[in-house]
Protein backbone atom coordinates (compact mmCIF):
# COMPACT_ATOMS: atom_id res chain seq x y z
CA MET A 1 -19.81 2.68 -45.37
CA ASN A 2 -20.38 4.15 -41.93
CA GLN A 3 -17.26 4.86 -39.98
CA LEU A 4 -16.93 2.90 -36.75
CA PRO A 5 -16.54 4.98 -33.60
CA SER A 6 -13.05 5.16 -32.17
CA THR A 7 -12.21 2.81 -29.36
CA PRO A 8 -9.83 3.35 -26.41
CA GLN A 9 -7.12 1.64 -28.49
CA SER A 10 -7.75 3.92 -31.46
CA PRO A 11 -5.16 6.68 -32.31
CA GLN A 12 -8.11 9.09 -32.49
CA ASN A 13 -8.98 8.53 -28.78
CA GLY A 14 -8.69 11.74 -26.79
CA ILE A 15 -9.15 13.92 -29.92
CA GLU A 16 -12.46 15.72 -30.44
CA ASN A 17 -13.03 18.04 -33.41
CA GLY A 18 -9.34 18.26 -34.06
CA THR A 19 -8.42 19.22 -30.47
CA ILE A 20 -7.05 17.14 -27.55
CA ASP A 21 -9.61 16.13 -24.92
CA PRO A 22 -8.11 17.22 -21.55
CA ASP A 23 -10.33 14.65 -19.75
CA ASP A 24 -8.93 11.67 -21.62
CA PRO A 25 -7.71 9.14 -18.98
CA LEU A 26 -4.76 7.95 -21.06
CA LEU A 27 -3.49 11.50 -21.45
CA ILE A 28 -3.94 12.15 -17.70
CA ALA A 29 -2.00 8.99 -16.85
CA GLN A 30 0.86 10.03 -19.19
CA THR A 31 0.94 13.53 -17.67
CA LEU A 32 1.11 12.13 -14.13
CA THR A 33 3.93 9.86 -15.22
CA TYR A 34 5.91 12.77 -16.63
CA VAL A 35 5.30 14.89 -13.51
CA THR A 36 6.48 12.29 -11.00
CA ASP A 37 9.42 11.11 -13.13
CA ASN A 38 11.43 14.36 -12.93
CA GLY A 39 14.89 12.92 -12.32
CA SER A 40 14.80 13.53 -8.55
CA VAL A 41 15.08 9.84 -7.62
CA ILE A 42 18.59 8.57 -7.11
CA MET A 43 17.74 5.11 -5.76
CA SER A 44 14.67 2.89 -5.81
CA PHE A 45 13.94 -0.25 -3.85
CA SER A 46 11.07 -2.62 -4.59
CA SER A 47 9.56 -5.13 -2.17
CA ALA A 48 10.90 -8.62 -2.15
CA PRO A 49 8.63 -11.30 -3.68
CA PHE A 50 6.55 -13.37 -1.32
CA SER A 51 8.72 -15.93 0.39
CA LEU A 52 7.76 -19.53 1.10
CA ASP A 53 7.27 -18.65 4.80
CA PHE A 54 4.85 -15.84 3.83
CA LYS A 55 2.82 -18.06 1.53
CA ALA A 56 2.70 -20.83 4.10
CA ARG A 57 1.33 -18.44 6.80
CA PHE A 58 -1.24 -16.98 4.39
CA ILE A 59 -2.49 -20.40 3.21
CA PHE A 60 -2.63 -21.67 6.79
CA ALA A 61 -4.75 -18.68 7.88
CA GLU A 62 -7.17 -19.17 4.93
CA ILE A 63 -7.49 -22.89 5.76
CA LEU A 64 -8.38 -22.01 9.33
CA VAL A 65 -11.07 -19.58 8.13
CA ILE A 66 -12.61 -22.09 5.71
CA THR A 67 -12.51 -24.87 8.30
CA LEU A 68 -14.25 -22.64 10.81
CA LEU A 69 -17.01 -21.79 8.26
CA PHE A 70 -17.62 -25.49 7.63
CA LEU A 71 -17.82 -26.18 11.34
CA LEU A 72 -20.32 -23.41 11.89
CA LEU A 73 -22.47 -24.31 8.93
CA PRO A 74 -24.39 -27.23 10.61
CA LEU A 75 -25.13 -25.00 13.60
CA SER A 76 -27.12 -22.60 11.37
CA LEU A 77 -25.22 -19.58 12.75
CA HIS A 78 -25.73 -17.65 9.59
CA GLY A 79 -24.97 -14.25 11.13
CA LEU A 80 -21.64 -15.43 12.50
CA ILE A 81 -20.77 -17.08 9.21
CA LEU A 82 -21.48 -13.90 7.28
CA THR A 83 -19.42 -11.84 9.74
CA ILE A 84 -16.44 -14.13 9.41
CA SER A 85 -16.68 -14.16 5.60
CA ILE A 86 -16.79 -10.36 5.44
CA ALA A 87 -13.89 -10.08 7.90
CA ASN A 88 -11.88 -12.44 5.66
CA LEU A 89 -12.60 -10.22 2.65
CA PHE A 90 -11.42 -7.17 4.62
CA LEU A 91 -8.26 -9.09 5.52
CA VAL A 92 -7.48 -9.79 1.87
CA ALA A 93 -8.18 -6.12 0.99
CA TRP A 94 -5.76 -5.15 3.74
CA PHE A 95 -2.93 -6.77 1.78
CA TRP A 96 -3.70 -4.56 -1.25
CA TYR A 97 -4.13 -1.42 0.84
CA ASN A 98 -0.86 -1.98 2.66
CA ALA A 99 1.29 -3.31 -0.17
CA ILE A 100 4.59 -1.40 -0.39
CA ARG A 101 5.29 -1.31 -4.11
CA SER A 102 8.50 0.64 -3.92
CA VAL A 103 10.52 3.04 -1.77
CA GLU A 104 12.47 5.76 -3.57
CA ILE A 105 15.26 7.95 -2.25
CA THR A 106 15.28 11.45 -3.69
CA VAL A 107 18.19 13.87 -4.16
CA ASP A 108 17.25 15.84 -1.02
CA GLY A 109 17.24 12.74 1.22
CA ALA A 110 13.47 12.32 1.32
CA LEU A 111 11.71 9.02 0.98
CA ARG A 112 8.90 8.46 -1.51
CA PHE A 113 6.64 5.48 -0.76
CA TRP A 114 4.22 3.84 -3.19
CA ILE A 115 1.69 2.21 -0.82
CA GLY A 116 -1.13 0.43 -2.67
CA ASN A 117 -2.03 3.01 -5.28
CA VAL A 118 -1.11 6.10 -3.16
CA GLU A 119 2.18 8.02 -3.27
CA VAL A 120 3.47 9.33 0.10
CA ASP A 121 6.51 11.68 0.36
CA VAL A 122 8.33 11.92 3.64
CA PRO A 123 10.92 14.74 4.00
CA PHE A 124 14.29 13.98 5.48
CA ASN A 125 13.63 15.87 8.69
CA LYS A 126 10.43 13.81 9.28
CA ILE A 127 12.31 10.47 9.36
CA ARG A 128 12.91 9.39 12.95
CA SER A 129 14.56 6.03 12.53
CA ILE A 130 15.40 3.32 10.01
CA ARG A 131 16.28 -0.11 11.43
CA ARG A 132 16.39 -3.70 10.42
CA ILE A 133 13.77 -6.19 11.55
CA ASP A 134 14.89 -9.77 11.90
CA GLY A 135 13.67 -12.85 13.79
CA GLU A 136 10.00 -12.00 13.32
CA CYS A 137 7.61 -14.96 13.23
CA SER A 138 4.79 -12.97 11.70
CA ILE A 139 4.22 -10.88 8.56
CA CYS A 140 3.51 -7.94 10.91
CA SER A 141 5.75 -6.22 13.46
CA TRP A 142 3.55 -6.34 16.54
CA GLY A 143 5.68 -3.78 18.44
CA LEU A 144 5.06 -1.17 15.72
CA LEU A 145 1.34 -1.59 15.17
CA PRO A 146 -0.46 0.21 13.65
CA HIS A 147 1.87 0.32 10.66
CA ARG A 148 1.63 0.27 6.91
CA GLY A 149 3.18 -2.56 4.90
CA TYR A 150 4.06 -6.09 5.85
CA LEU A 151 6.99 -8.46 5.74
CA SER A 152 6.89 -10.44 2.49
CA THR A 153 9.96 -12.18 3.97
CA PRO A 154 9.17 -12.57 7.65
CA SER A 155 12.77 -13.23 8.63
CA ASP A 156 14.15 -10.05 6.98
CA GLY A 157 12.71 -6.58 6.80
CA VAL A 158 13.03 -2.86 7.49
CA ALA A 159 11.07 -0.59 9.82
CA ILE A 160 10.87 3.15 8.98
CA VAL A 161 9.42 5.36 11.70
CA THR A 162 8.40 8.92 10.71
CA SER A 163 6.63 11.86 12.30
CA VAL A 164 4.24 12.20 9.35
CA PRO A 165 0.53 11.51 10.09
CA SER A 166 -0.78 8.23 8.67
CA THR A 167 -3.92 8.89 6.66
CA PRO A 168 -6.69 6.21 7.00
CA PHE A 169 -7.71 4.31 3.94
CA PHE A 170 -11.05 6.11 3.69
CA MET A 171 -9.43 9.60 3.59
CA TRP A 172 -7.49 11.23 0.78
CA PRO A 173 -3.90 12.29 1.82
CA ARG A 174 -3.50 15.86 2.97
CA SER A 175 -1.73 18.35 0.73
CA ALA A 176 1.56 19.82 1.85
CA GLY A 177 1.14 22.70 4.22
CA ARG A 178 -2.45 21.86 5.26
CA PRO A 179 -3.14 21.26 9.00
CA GLU A 180 -3.34 17.73 10.31
CA ARG A 181 -6.76 16.04 10.61
CA THR A 182 -7.95 15.82 14.21
CA PHE A 183 -11.11 14.63 15.90
CA GLY A 184 -11.23 16.43 19.22
CA PRO A 185 -8.23 15.37 21.23
CA PHE A 186 -7.50 12.49 18.83
CA ALA A 187 -5.15 12.62 15.83
CA CYS A 188 -3.88 10.18 13.23
CA PRO A 189 -1.07 7.92 14.33
CA ARG A 190 2.41 8.57 13.02
CA LEU A 191 3.30 6.82 9.74
CA LYS A 192 5.36 3.66 10.27
CA ILE A 193 6.45 1.55 7.29
CA VAL A 194 7.33 -2.11 7.47
CA PHE A 195 8.47 -4.02 4.37
CA SER A 196 10.99 -6.52 3.06
CA PRO A 197 13.14 -4.77 0.42
CA ALA A 198 14.44 -6.76 -2.56
CA GLY A 199 18.14 -7.39 -2.01
CA GLY A 200 17.86 -7.62 1.76
CA ALA A 201 17.35 -5.22 4.67
CA LEU A 202 21.07 -4.62 5.21
CA ASP A 203 21.51 -3.35 1.71
CA PHE A 204 18.62 -0.90 2.16
CA VAL A 205 19.88 0.40 5.54
CA ARG A 206 23.39 0.94 4.23
């Protein structure tokens, strides 16, 4: 009987000719987990789940977009309809790109952000201010734009202002010690984080 080839779930995955395959994605993921989980984190805060106010605003915005598309359909404005549809897709992608998964406090006072699928470390001396945001009517803080993150609870959140450059989504984050990206006289804006921590903003600030 012919032996079936090993699958990604097979114990033999990652082993070739009796040796470990260094390019195996499962082994790479485990290695990255071990590297980042080195005991340096003393506290960790996750984002609060989406509140009813957040869901209502998101559903209302999508209803407006869909209604606008139906109104434009009889006018045969196909170019405008396509533009609005693509812009709506970018808006949904923005939520993934700006999702603050967690904020960790390390033993040296630095903050480690998990934004989307990117890890960003901010040293203690690069943190300018941490303050509570309350009374906002939107999921964004208009006075801090452009910022990363959003308020999953619009009435309660935290704003963290740093002096670290904010890397655009189409660029890989710069390694420590490398010069900042510039385009002539222009540079990346400073990183500002806005999110609603689980347990409340006051608990995070304290």
